[in-house]
C-alpha positions as a printed Julia matrix, in Angstrom:
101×3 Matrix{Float64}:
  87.7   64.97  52.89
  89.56  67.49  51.18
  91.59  69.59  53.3
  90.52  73.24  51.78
  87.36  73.46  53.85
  85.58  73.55  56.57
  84.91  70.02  56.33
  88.85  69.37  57.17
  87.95  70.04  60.78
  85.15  67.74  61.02
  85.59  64.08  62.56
  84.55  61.21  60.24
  83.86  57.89  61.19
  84.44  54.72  59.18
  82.72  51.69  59.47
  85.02  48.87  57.95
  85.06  44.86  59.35
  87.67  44.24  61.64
  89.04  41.12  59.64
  87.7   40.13  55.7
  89.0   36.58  54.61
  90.69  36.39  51.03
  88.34  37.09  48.11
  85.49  38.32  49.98
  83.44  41.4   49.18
  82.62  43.51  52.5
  81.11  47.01  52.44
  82.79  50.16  53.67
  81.17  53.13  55.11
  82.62  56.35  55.76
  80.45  59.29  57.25
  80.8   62.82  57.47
  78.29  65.24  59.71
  76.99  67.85  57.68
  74.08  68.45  56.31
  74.77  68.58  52.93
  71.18  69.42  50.96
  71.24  72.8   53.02
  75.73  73.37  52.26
  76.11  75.07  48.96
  80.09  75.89  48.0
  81.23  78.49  45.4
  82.32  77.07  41.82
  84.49  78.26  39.04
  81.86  81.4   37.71
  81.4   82.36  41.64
  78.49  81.72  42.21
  77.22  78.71  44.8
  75.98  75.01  44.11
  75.41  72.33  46.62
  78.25  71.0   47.96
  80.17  67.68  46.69
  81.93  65.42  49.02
  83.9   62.47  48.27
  86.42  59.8   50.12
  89.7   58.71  50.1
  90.21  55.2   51.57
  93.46  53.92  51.84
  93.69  49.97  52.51
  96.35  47.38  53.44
  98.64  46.83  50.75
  97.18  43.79  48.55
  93.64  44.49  48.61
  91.43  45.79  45.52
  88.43  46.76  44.59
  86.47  43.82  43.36
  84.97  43.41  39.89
  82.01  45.05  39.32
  80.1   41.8   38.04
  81.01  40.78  41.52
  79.2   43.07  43.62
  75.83  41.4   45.11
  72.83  43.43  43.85
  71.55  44.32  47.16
  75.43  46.37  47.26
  75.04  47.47  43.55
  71.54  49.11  44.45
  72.79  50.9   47.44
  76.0   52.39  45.79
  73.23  53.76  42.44
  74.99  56.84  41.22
  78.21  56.65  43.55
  81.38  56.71  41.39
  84.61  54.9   42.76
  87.31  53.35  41.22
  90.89  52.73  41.91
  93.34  55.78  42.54
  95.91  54.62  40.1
  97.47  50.89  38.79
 100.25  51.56  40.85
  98.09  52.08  44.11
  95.19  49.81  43.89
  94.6   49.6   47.54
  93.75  53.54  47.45
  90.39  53.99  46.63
  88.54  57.36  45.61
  84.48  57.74  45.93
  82.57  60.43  45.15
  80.9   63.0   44.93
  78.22  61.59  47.02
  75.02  61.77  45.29
């Protein structure tokens, strides 16, 4: 959550495994309470649109996202429309998702 909003003050819970083994593919989820169809936010002409939200997750040091072709379809059907990828090649354990469709 960025930290230019109201959002900032809001608590977010994550719902992460407590242990993964090597090479497995687990599923992350990270909510935030607001109700976002009714939040609109102003945008660069002034006027108001509904509001985008995103994540930052930050891992341990080693992990990655997996491959795309690696995701189970069941996963790849739930995240339709979500973009994430990698913060940068020298931080691939940081990764950034949104906005939230």
């Amino acid at each position: 959550v960025c930290a230019n909003c109201h959002l900032a003050s809001k608590l977010t819970e994550a719902r992460i495994p407590q242990s993964v083994l090597p090479d497995t593919i687990f599923k992350a989820q990270i909510d935030i309470p607001a109700k976002y169809s009714k939040r609109m936010q102003p945008i660069a002409d002034g006027s108001k649109a509904k509001m985008n939200v995103g994540a930052i997750a930050v891992m341990p040091e080693g992990w990655r996202l997996a491959p795309k072709d690696r995701l189970p379809k069941v996963l790849k059907k739930e995240m339709k429309g979500l973009s994430w990828s990698p913060y940068s090649k020298e931080y691939p354990n940081i990764v950034v998702a949104g906005p939230v469709p």
